[in-house]
Amino acid sequence: MKLSERQQQIIDTSIKLIADHGIQSLTIKNISKEIGISEAALYRHFASKSEIIMAILNSFQKISCCVFDTVWEEGSTSIDKLKVFVMDRYDRFTENPKLAKVMFSEEVFQNDLRYSQKISEIMEEHKNKLKDIIQQGQEKNEIRNDVDLISLVRVVVGSMRMLVTQWCLSNFAFNLKQQGTTLWNAVQKLIT
């Protein structure tokens, strides 16, 4: 589903509200006030707060699909593909820190079954795509094959998630791209 400009503005504003003040601040009243439109006008674009949250999660999923398309286009080896995936995250979050705060805050969405199922679906897609890349690398002897696939996925994603979480909790006090490059170099040594 293609979003209108106003729908994208509502999603972006909602992400900002969640990042700045927590999920409890995400109300139709707060969104409409932040944008400068009436609540009735907002309801012309989304039927409910729940629909807005699902649109946020769908946008996360769409971002990931685009990233994986880039991974397959730009990466020649499996290591290159993993690096493109990881470094894209660092670049994207540096450009939009609020996105990082919300994307890596699954606990925000875990109290509603619809949202937690959607987050699980996105995580499963990531896991499967990364497994494919790693398995391909193992078959070509680019990635070590004495460690199981799932553990390698967790090393790649888990290390990235920890760094991004530390960056968010420090109020973005360090250069994420620089620290991310250092971390990627260490992860690459571990998995090759």
C-alpha positions as a printed NumPy array, in Angstrom:
array([[  0.   ,   0.   ,   0.   ],
       [  1.427,   3.357,  -1.051],
       [  1.116,   5.989,   1.643],
       [  0.001,   9.534,   0.992],
       [  2.224,  12.414,   2.069],
       [ -0.065,  13.075,   5.032],
       [ -0.022,   9.409,   6.078],
       [  3.783,   9.417,   5.992],
       [  3.775,  12.616,   8.056],
       [  1.501,  10.933,  10.598],
       [  3.819,   7.914,  10.788],
       [  6.926,  10.096,  11.157],
       [  5.241,  12.193,  13.842],
       [  4.131,   9.05 ,  15.66 ],
       [  7.682,   7.671,  15.635],
       [  8.924,  10.979,  17.047],
       [  6.3  ,  10.948,  19.815],
       [  7.137,   7.367,  20.799],
       [ 10.89 ,   8.04 ,  20.713],
       [ 10.623,  11.253,  22.741],
       [  7.902,  10.381,  25.231],
       [  7.114,   6.646,  25.052],
       [  4.213,   4.708,  23.588],
       [  1.787,   6.22 ,  26.126],
       [  2.194,   9.587,  24.39 ],
       [  0.908,   8.159,  21.123],
       [ -2.647,   9.435,  21.076],
       [ -4.731,  10.782,  18.236],
       [ -4.915,  14.076,  20.119],
       [ -1.122,  14.35 ,  20.472],
       [ -0.464,  13.365,  16.867],
       [ -2.976,  15.858,  15.472],
       [ -1.668,  18.605,  17.78 ],
       [  1.947,  17.936,  16.723],
       [  1.027,  18.056,  13.022],
       [ -1.387,  20.953,  13.373],
       [ -4.526,  19.287,  12.058],
       [ -7.809,  18.372,  13.699],
       [ -8.429,  14.905,  15.079],
       [-11.226,  14.495,  12.525],
       [ -8.769,  15.271,   9.726],
       [ -6.349,  12.672,  11.074],
       [ -9.118,  10.048,  11.077],
       [ -9.501,  10.591,   7.326],
       [ -6.029,   9.057,   6.934],
       [ -6.056,   6.36 ,   9.601],
       [ -9.128,   4.822,  11.218],
       [ -7.47 ,   4.33 ,  14.624],
       [ -4.323,   4.544,  16.697],
       [ -3.928,   0.803,  16.152],
       [ -3.908,   1.322,  12.393],
       [ -1.168,   3.943,  12.812],
       [  0.953,   1.556,  14.878],
       [  0.542,  -1.19 ,  12.281],
       [  1.539,   1.336,   9.597],
       [  4.7  ,   2.107,  11.607],
       [  5.533,  -1.596,  11.801],
       [  4.783,  -2.045,   8.099],
       [  7.131,   0.841,   7.332],
       [  9.875,  -0.931,   9.341],
       [  9.242,  -4.038,   7.267],
       [  9.38 ,  -2.058,   4.019],
       [ 12.688,  -0.456,   5.04 ],
       [ 14.116,  -3.908,   5.695],
       [ 12.986,  -5.227,   2.316],
       [ 14.697,  -2.305,   0.595],
       [ 17.872,  -2.914,   2.591],
       [ 17.96 ,  -6.575,   1.598],
       [ 17.422,  -5.619,  -2.049],
       [ 20.481,  -3.368,  -1.738],
       [ 22.411,  -6.158,  -0.018],
       [ 21.9  ,  -8.498,  -2.971],
       [ 22.758,  -5.774,  -5.501],
       [ 25.869,  -4.36 ,  -3.819],
       [ 27.467,  -7.294,  -2.048],
       [ 29.649,  -9.594,  -4.113],
       [ 30.668, -11.959,  -1.3  ],
       [ 28.622, -13.05 ,   1.676],
       [ 30.807, -10.938,   3.952],
       [ 30.183,  -7.927,   1.703],
       [ 26.437,  -8.583,   1.863],
       [ 26.457,  -8.783,   5.657],
       [ 28.526,  -5.599,   5.841],
       [ 26.09 ,  -3.745,   3.543],
       [ 23.198,  -4.824,   5.8  ],
       [ 24.918,  -3.81 ,   9.05 ],
       [ 26.412,  -0.548,   7.796],
       [ 23.101,   0.462,   6.217],
       [ 21.557,   0.234,   9.67 ],
       [ 24.241,   2.472,  11.165],
       [ 23.862,   5.001,   8.325],
       [ 20.06 ,   4.98 ,   8.514],
       [ 19.996,   5.385,  12.301],
       [ 22.589,   8.153,  12.241],
       [ 20.324,  10.026,   9.832],
       [ 17.213,   9.321,  11.925],
       [ 18.024,   8.541,  15.583],
       [ 14.344,   8.47 ,  16.573],
       [ 13.792,   5.614,  14.143],
       [ 16.487,   3.628,  15.954],
       [ 14.878,   4.269,  19.334],
       [ 11.541,   2.923,  18.143],
       [ 12.778,   0.093,  15.884],
       [ 14.9  ,  -1.371,  18.646],
       [ 12.22 ,  -1.043,  21.307],
       [ 10.201,  -4.185,  20.767],
       [  9.028,  -3.966,  24.373],
       [  6.979,  -0.948,  23.289],
       [  4.881,  -3.265,  21.116],
       [  4.888,  -6.487,  23.134],
       [  1.733,  -5.912,  25.181],
       [ -0.539,  -6.205,  22.167],
       [ -0.628,  -9.556,  20.359],
       [ -1.105,  -7.956,  16.914],
       [  1.992,  -5.819,  17.297],
       [  4.171,  -8.498,  18.86 ],
       [  3.209, -10.91 ,  16.068],
       [  4.176,  -8.308,  13.47 ],
       [  7.539,  -7.684,  15.194],
       [  8.109, -11.45 ,  15.316],
       [  7.29 , -11.697,  11.601],
       [  9.825,  -8.972,  10.764],
       [ 12.501, -10.574,  12.94 ],
       [ 11.853, -13.967,  11.346],
       [ 12.243, -12.435,   7.866],
       [ 15.567, -10.887,   8.919],
       [ 16.76 , -14.145,  10.4  ],
       [ 15.885, -16.129,   7.281],
       [ 17.495, -13.665,   4.876],
       [ 20.649, -13.454,   6.975],
       [ 20.713, -17.244,   7.282],
       [ 20.64 , -17.484,   3.483],
       [ 23.572, -15.09 ,   3.191],
       [ 25.585, -16.879,   5.864],
       [ 24.802, -20.324,   4.466],
       [ 25.928, -19.175,   1.039],
       [ 29.123, -17.876,   2.639],
       [ 29.705, -21.178,   4.427],
       [ 29.265, -23.1  ,   1.183],
       [ 31.878, -20.863,  -0.492],
       [ 34.218, -21.033,   2.541],
       [ 33.869, -17.279,   3.083],
       [ 32.3  , -17.773,   6.51 ],
       [ 33.296, -20.336,   9.076],
       [ 31.138, -23.449,   9.081],
       [ 32.083, -24.831,  12.486],
       [ 29.416, -22.607,  14.093],
       [ 25.698, -23.093,  13.423],
       [ 23.796, -20.62 ,  11.265],
       [ 21.486, -19.263,  13.966],
       [ 24.411, -18.51 ,  16.282],
       [ 26.16 , -16.598,  13.509],
       [ 22.987, -14.62 ,  12.771],
       [ 22.779, -13.757,  16.471],
       [ 26.41 , -12.661,  16.547],
       [ 25.889, -10.333,  13.581],
       [ 22.527,  -8.903,  14.615],
       [ 23.007,  -9.075,  18.377],
       [ 26.249,  -7.131,  18.352],
       [ 24.688,  -4.476,  16.125],
       [ 21.599,  -4.233,  18.326],
       [ 23.693,  -3.853,  21.466],
       [ 25.732,  -1.019,  19.957],
       [ 22.623,   0.805,  18.713],
       [ 20.933,   0.366,  22.099],
       [ 24.002,   1.781,  23.878],
       [ 24.005,   4.694,  21.438],
       [ 20.318,   5.408,  22.096],
       [ 20.727,   5.136,  25.884],
       [ 23.728,   7.486,  25.785],
       [ 21.518,  10.034,  24.022],
       [ 23.574,   9.545,  20.848],
       [ 26.793,  10.578,  22.602],
       [ 29.186,   8.796,  20.255],
       [ 29.701,   8.41 ,  16.528],
       [ 27.59 ,   5.366,  15.655],
       [ 29.073,   4.896,  12.18 ],
       [ 32.615,   5.   ,  13.511],
       [ 31.916,   2.624,  16.397],
       [ 29.836,   0.451,  14.063],
       [ 32.742,   0.106,  11.637],
       [ 35.04 ,  -0.943,  14.478],
       [ 32.485,  -3.467,  15.707],
       [ 31.862,  -4.819,  12.196],
       [ 35.603,  -5.387,  11.721],
       [ 35.692,  -7.417,  14.959],
       [ 32.583,  -9.424,  14.009],
       [ 34.046, -10.133,  10.582],
       [ 37.201, -11.56 ,  12.202],
       [ 35.051, -13.789,  14.406],
       [ 32.899, -15.224,  11.651],
       [ 35.499, -15.76 ,   8.912]])
